[in-house]
Amino acid sequence: MSLADFLSSLQSLQDEASEAFAKVSSQQSLEDARVRFLGAKNGALRQIQKQLGKLDKDEKPQAGQKLNEVKRSLSAGLERATEALADAQSATTGPPADPTLPGEPLRLGHIHPITQTMDHLKEIMGRMGFETAEGPEVEDPWHNFVALNIPEDHPARDPLDNFYLATADAVAGEADSQLMRSQTSTVQIRVMENRQPPIRIVSLGRVYRPDAPDATHFPMFHQMEGLMVDRQVTMANLKTVLRVFANNYLGSDVQIRFRPSFFPFTEPSVEVDFLWNDQWIEFGGAGMVDPAVLSAVGYDPETVSGFAFGLGVERLCMRRHNITDIRDLYSGDMRFLSQF
Ligand code: FA5
């Protein structure tokens, strides 16, 4: 190889390399260019350097000088390409993350206040020996009315007062129609149909009524049903259980009263009220299970007696947490819900 060839191959290497470094657009292309031109073993510069020994002795100083010059130029080109790539990357991804900065707080969801209330109520009643029972939300008229002593012509069965389902050929209100249950008292029947006394259960869940929403009413709400059937269960047992429950859930200073009332499935019946901001607010109904109901499920009313109650879960939750409008519970407004 002549000196002229040696110098010209160095020159074309330098041109080629500076073009390649200018085109670098990724870590991979940067690394490829480095290996191709400056690789210690097989890089292009290294290949030319190997030819140095073949030149005449007096040609070597000039050749060596050019070799060093090109080497420096290539190294500088690589450095510039590395910096340019880092600049381009930080322009798109922003400055590198600072691991010493405090983390972003995670926003965790949590349990809806009504579900929290129901868990709490189950826990209080559980301590008094009441186990939890479940029933379906879609019911038949037998469980929602007939077995509860609510006869065919009773206004409570009116299609305008219930959510009947539009099923194929059933007429709303007739025996084969279905409805969204309007009370959890349905579960009393389902439990008694399947078990023998002694019974001590609570059942909590959704009920549905076409009530116009206002501060204390909503078309879908929750009730806690209670049922105790055994030998010699009396009204005194009912009043004690409800008082102990109210004292546990609402505080020992809560005032409650029992007001004579009427339900087809209890006799005698009472309405249960508590005092809230100097006003008596109704939070449920209760009474001694009517003998006709005990007979409907095959019990002997001469040997067993029972009490039942049905309380509005929303009203209990509202009283405890000082919520003044039931609609807040179902608005989905996170500013409200996140307080619980
Ligand atoms: C009943 O539903 C009876 N099943 C209760 C019962 C059970 C009596 C066992 C005797 C024996 P009532 O319709 O009064 O009763 O409803 C009970 C409670 O549900 C009310 O006191 C109230 O707290 C609540 N409630 C009724 N309608 C609504 C509504 N639209 N929105 C929110 N809560 C309601």
XYZ file of C-alpha atoms and ligand atoms in Angstrom:
374
model
C 0.000 0.000 0.000
C 1.280 3.442 -0.913
C 1.304 6.422 1.399
C -1.178 8.164 -0.878
C -3.632 5.238 -0.625
C -3.182 5.123 3.166
C -3.906 8.836 3.519
C -6.868 8.731 1.193
C -8.461 5.749 2.920
C -8.100 7.670 6.243
C -9.742 10.685 4.646
C -12.680 8.709 3.278
C -13.076 6.981 6.676
C -13.298 10.384 8.362
C -15.922 11.605 5.873
C -17.964 8.452 6.186
C -17.790 8.533 10.000
C -18.802 12.155 10.346
C -21.800 11.494 8.099
C -22.775 8.407 10.155
C -22.420 10.211 13.523
C -24.595 13.048 12.249
C -27.361 10.567 11.446
C -27.396 8.922 14.880
C -31.008 8.850 16.184
C -31.037 6.129 18.835
C -28.809 4.381 21.361
C -28.631 1.451 18.974
C -27.513 3.496 15.955
C -24.960 5.313 18.178
C -23.506 2.024 19.365
C -23.476 0.615 15.805
C -21.507 3.632 14.541
C -19.034 3.409 17.435
C -18.320 -0.265 16.775
C -18.146 0.244 13.022
C -15.537 3.062 13.113
C -13.842 2.897 16.488
C -14.277 -0.772 17.495
C -11.036 -1.936 19.190
C -10.840 -5.201 17.278
C -12.508 -4.844 13.911
C -13.341 -1.153 13.693
C -12.549 0.559 10.360
C -9.852 2.755 11.927
C -8.214 -0.291 13.469
C -8.176 -1.999 10.032
C -6.370 0.954 8.456
C -3.972 1.178 11.392
C -2.927 -2.406 10.708
C -1.647 -1.291 7.280
C 0.758 1.201 8.895
C 3.461 -1.436 9.237
C 3.485 -2.005 5.466
C 4.572 1.547 4.673
C 8.181 2.604 4.168
C 9.977 3.757 7.253
C 10.230 7.403 6.128
C 6.519 7.475 5.257
C 5.449 6.379 8.712
C 5.706 9.746 10.586
C 3.350 11.474 8.163
C 1.005 8.476 8.081
C 1.043 8.203 11.895
C 0.292 11.884 12.296
C -2.720 11.663 9.975
C -3.874 8.502 11.755
C -3.862 10.285 15.135
C -5.653 13.270 13.673
C -8.439 11.102 12.252
C -8.650 9.165 15.508
C -9.167 12.386 17.476
C -11.703 13.625 14.971
C -13.647 10.332 15.193
C -13.612 10.385 19.007
C -14.840 13.982 19.014
C -17.569 13.047 16.503
C -18.698 10.176 18.735
C -18.818 12.450 21.767
C -20.892 15.047 19.943
C -23.315 12.380 18.709
C -23.669 11.020 22.278
C -24.469 14.465 23.625
C -26.864 15.294 20.822
C -28.768 12.055 21.435
C -29.026 12.715 25.199
C -30.292 16.252 24.487
C -32.911 14.972 22.057
C -34.094 12.380 24.541
C -34.395 14.744 27.483
C -36.315 17.190 25.273
C -39.017 14.542 24.762
C -39.008 12.854 28.173
C -38.197 15.834 30.378
C -35.466 15.826 32.984
C -34.599 12.471 34.520
C -36.777 11.426 37.476
C -35.552 12.542 40.886
C -35.842 9.484 43.139
C -35.517 11.635 46.280
C -38.810 13.510 45.640
C -41.788 12.414 47.805
C -44.169 10.077 45.949
C -47.611 10.995 44.577
C -50.272 9.907 47.105
C -52.363 6.998 45.792
C -56.104 7.654 45.672
C -57.696 4.486 46.990
C -61.399 3.793 46.678
C -63.313 2.784 49.763
C -66.528 1.218 50.940
C -69.761 3.174 50.385
C -71.199 4.658 53.632
C -74.361 2.528 53.321
C -72.327 -0.674 52.995
C -70.216 0.445 55.956
C -73.424 1.069 57.901
C -74.809 -2.366 57.031
C -71.573 -4.051 58.139
C -71.754 -2.139 61.415
C -75.432 -3.045 61.980
C -74.734 -6.736 61.289
C -71.916 -6.629 63.767
C -74.087 -5.101 66.531
C -76.931 -7.540 65.901
C -74.448 -10.417 65.691
C -73.339 -9.631 69.215
C -76.970 -10.096 70.300
C -77.035 -13.519 68.640
C -78.732 -12.567 65.346
C -77.199 -14.294 62.334
C -77.418 -12.813 58.831
C -79.841 -14.164 56.212
C -80.160 -13.211 52.537
C -83.077 -13.073 50.137
C -83.574 -12.196 46.460
C -84.387 -8.653 45.307
C -86.719 -9.941 42.573
C -89.673 -11.466 44.373
C -93.026 -13.115 43.788
C -96.277 -11.814 45.331
C -96.395 -14.799 47.716
C -93.291 -13.709 49.621
C -93.790 -9.959 49.250
C -97.512 -9.950 50.138
C -99.588 -13.106 50.517
C -97.565 -14.925 53.160
C -97.229 -11.594 54.982
C -101.007 -11.468 55.342
C -101.399 -8.750 52.701
C -104.485 -9.903 50.790
C -105.239 -9.621 47.084
C -107.226 -6.367 47.312
C -104.827 -4.592 49.687
C -103.670 -1.160 48.425
C -100.020 -2.066 49.208
C -100.133 -4.407 46.172
C -101.188 -1.652 43.754
C -99.029 -1.646 40.584
C -98.606 2.112 41.084
C -96.965 1.522 44.469
C -94.578 -1.221 43.361
C -92.031 -1.955 40.674
C -93.560 -4.958 38.910
C -91.423 -6.507 36.208
C -92.719 -6.556 32.659
C -92.548 -10.332 32.242
C -93.978 -12.156 29.218
C -97.610 -12.899 30.079
C -97.974 -12.058 33.761
C -100.354 -9.284 34.813
C -98.859 -6.926 37.415
C -100.078 -7.879 40.879
C -101.275 -11.384 39.912
C -99.823 -14.520 41.452
C -97.390 -15.279 38.634
C -96.023 -11.723 38.297
C -92.686 -10.653 39.688
C -91.641 -7.444 41.384
C -88.660 -5.752 42.965
C -89.260 -6.410 46.659
C -90.762 -3.450 48.483
C -89.627 -4.609 51.929
C -87.124 -7.026 53.437
C -89.981 -8.723 55.322
C -89.915 -11.186 52.382
C -86.845 -12.742 53.991
C -88.814 -13.516 57.185
C -90.995 -15.811 55.078
C -88.088 -17.375 53.200
C -86.281 -18.165 56.454
C -89.361 -19.558 58.240
C -90.298 -21.689 55.216
C -86.963 -23.434 55.428
C -86.207 -23.646 59.126
C -87.788 -24.491 62.432
C -87.639 -22.265 65.546
C -85.661 -21.084 67.410
C -84.840 -18.401 64.846
C -82.878 -15.224 65.377
C -81.867 -13.518 62.119
C -81.322 -10.124 60.538
C -81.432 -9.509 56.815
C -80.068 -6.338 55.246
C -80.510 -5.308 51.660
C -82.071 -3.159 48.969
C -85.772 -2.542 48.577
C -87.622 -0.597 45.883
C -90.643 1.691 45.925
C -91.815 4.297 43.412
C -91.525 7.067 46.045
C -90.655 10.577 44.841
C -87.137 11.417 46.071
C -86.921 14.039 48.807
C -84.622 14.618 51.798
C -85.788 11.411 53.539
C -87.103 9.240 50.671
C -85.453 7.508 47.753
C -86.928 4.975 45.289
C -84.219 2.472 46.174
C -83.187 2.211 49.799
C -82.097 -0.387 52.325
C -83.801 -2.040 55.240
C -82.629 -4.153 58.112
C -85.178 -6.844 58.888
C -85.033 -8.637 62.208
C -86.887 -11.789 63.187
C -86.909 -13.785 66.375
C -89.182 -16.805 66.806
C -89.095 -19.131 69.785
C -91.257 -20.256 72.656
C -92.523 -17.323 74.726
C -91.024 -14.437 72.777
C -92.758 -11.259 73.931
C -93.099 -7.587 73.101
C -90.727 -6.884 76.012
C -87.996 -8.829 74.146
C -88.659 -6.737 71.022
C -88.399 -3.445 72.879
C -85.219 -4.519 74.664
C -83.498 -5.637 71.452
C -84.404 -2.396 69.659
C -83.285 -0.236 72.577
C -79.986 -2.059 72.978
C -79.469 -1.826 69.227
C -80.245 1.926 69.125
C -77.975 2.611 72.111
C -75.145 0.713 70.454
C -75.486 2.305 67.055
C -76.643 5.826 67.916
C -75.220 6.303 71.427
C -76.457 5.802 74.964
C -78.216 9.175 74.961
C -80.489 8.417 71.998
C -84.194 8.669 72.786
C -86.485 6.202 71.068
C -90.220 5.683 71.322
C -92.727 3.055 70.204
C -95.947 4.335 68.666
C -98.979 2.052 68.097
C -99.389 1.331 64.414
C -100.629 -1.278 61.964
C -98.891 -3.790 59.701
C -100.831 -6.758 58.248
C -98.088 -9.172 59.313
C -97.676 -8.096 62.953
C -100.124 -7.851 65.824
C -99.708 -5.692 67.826
C -97.655 -3.372 65.620
C -95.575 -0.330 66.442
C -93.730 2.368 64.620
C -90.256 3.076 66.010
C -89.099 6.705 66.191
C -85.987 8.453 67.428
C -85.480 12.007 68.472
C -83.318 13.974 66.066
C -82.819 17.734 66.385
C -85.885 17.965 68.653
C -88.064 16.085 66.167
C -89.381 12.525 66.284
C -88.265 10.737 63.105
C -89.674 7.343 62.134
C -86.988 4.804 61.426
C -88.939 1.600 61.170
C -91.837 -0.642 61.928
C -92.055 -3.628 64.255
C -94.398 -5.909 66.108
C -95.284 -9.431 67.177
C -95.453 -11.781 64.184
C -99.146 -12.256 63.346
C -100.360 -15.829 64.052
C -101.669 -15.929 60.461
C -98.072 -15.505 59.213
C -96.796 -18.244 61.526
C -99.524 -20.539 60.180
C -98.750 -19.608 56.550
C -95.226 -20.982 56.962
C -96.411 -24.085 58.822
C -95.585 -23.100 62.409
C -97.976 -23.667 65.284
C -98.907 -20.246 66.722
C -100.002 -21.988 69.918
C -96.450 -23.143 70.684
C -94.211 -20.445 69.234
C -94.355 -16.678 69.042
C -92.035 -14.111 67.522
C -91.260 -10.503 66.911
C -90.128 -8.792 63.721
C -88.864 -5.367 62.828
C -87.857 -3.508 59.666
C -85.676 -0.403 59.961
C -84.568 2.086 57.298
C -80.786 1.764 56.967
C -80.353 5.183 55.317
C -82.156 6.957 58.153
C -79.937 5.242 60.720
C -76.801 6.164 58.780
C -78.028 9.747 58.349
C -78.806 10.126 62.042
C -75.414 8.789 63.093
C -73.417 10.896 60.634
C -75.662 13.960 60.670
C -76.519 13.695 56.969
C -79.520 15.865 56.197
C -80.416 14.685 52.672
C -80.682 11.019 51.644
C -79.965 12.010 48.016
C -76.380 12.901 48.962
C -75.780 9.190 49.574
C -76.619 8.328 45.960
C -75.365 11.395 44.097
C -71.984 9.799 43.391
C -70.365 13.080 44.483
C -66.848 12.151 45.604
C -66.523 15.287 47.755
C -69.366 13.911 49.875
C -68.539 10.203 49.722
C -64.835 10.571 50.455
C -65.700 11.861 53.955
C -66.712 8.396 55.099
C -92.013 -1.728 56.344
O -91.434 -1.772 55.275
C -92.249 -2.961 57.132
N -91.866 -4.103 56.364
C -91.478 -2.869 58.453
C -91.813 -3.977 59.408
C -91.055 -5.134 59.439
C -92.912 -3.842 60.268
C -91.353 -6.135 60.332
C -93.226 -4.866 61.147
C -92.447 -5.998 61.184
P -92.336 0.871 56.332
O -92.992 0.931 55.002
O -92.823 1.800 57.387
O -92.401 -0.580 56.960
O -90.771 1.113 56.106
C -89.845 0.939 57.153
C -88.774 2.031 57.139
O -88.138 2.091 55.867
C -89.322 3.435 57.326
O -89.536 3.706 58.671
C -88.203 4.264 56.787
O -87.143 4.368 57.723
C -87.734 3.428 55.647
N -88.267 3.902 54.367
C -89.506 3.694 53.854
N -89.627 4.252 52.649
C -88.428 4.829 52.365
C -87.907 5.560 51.261
N -88.599 5.779 50.146
N -86.626 6.004 51.323
C -85.879 5.744 52.415
N -86.296 5.055 53.486
C -87.574 4.614 53.477
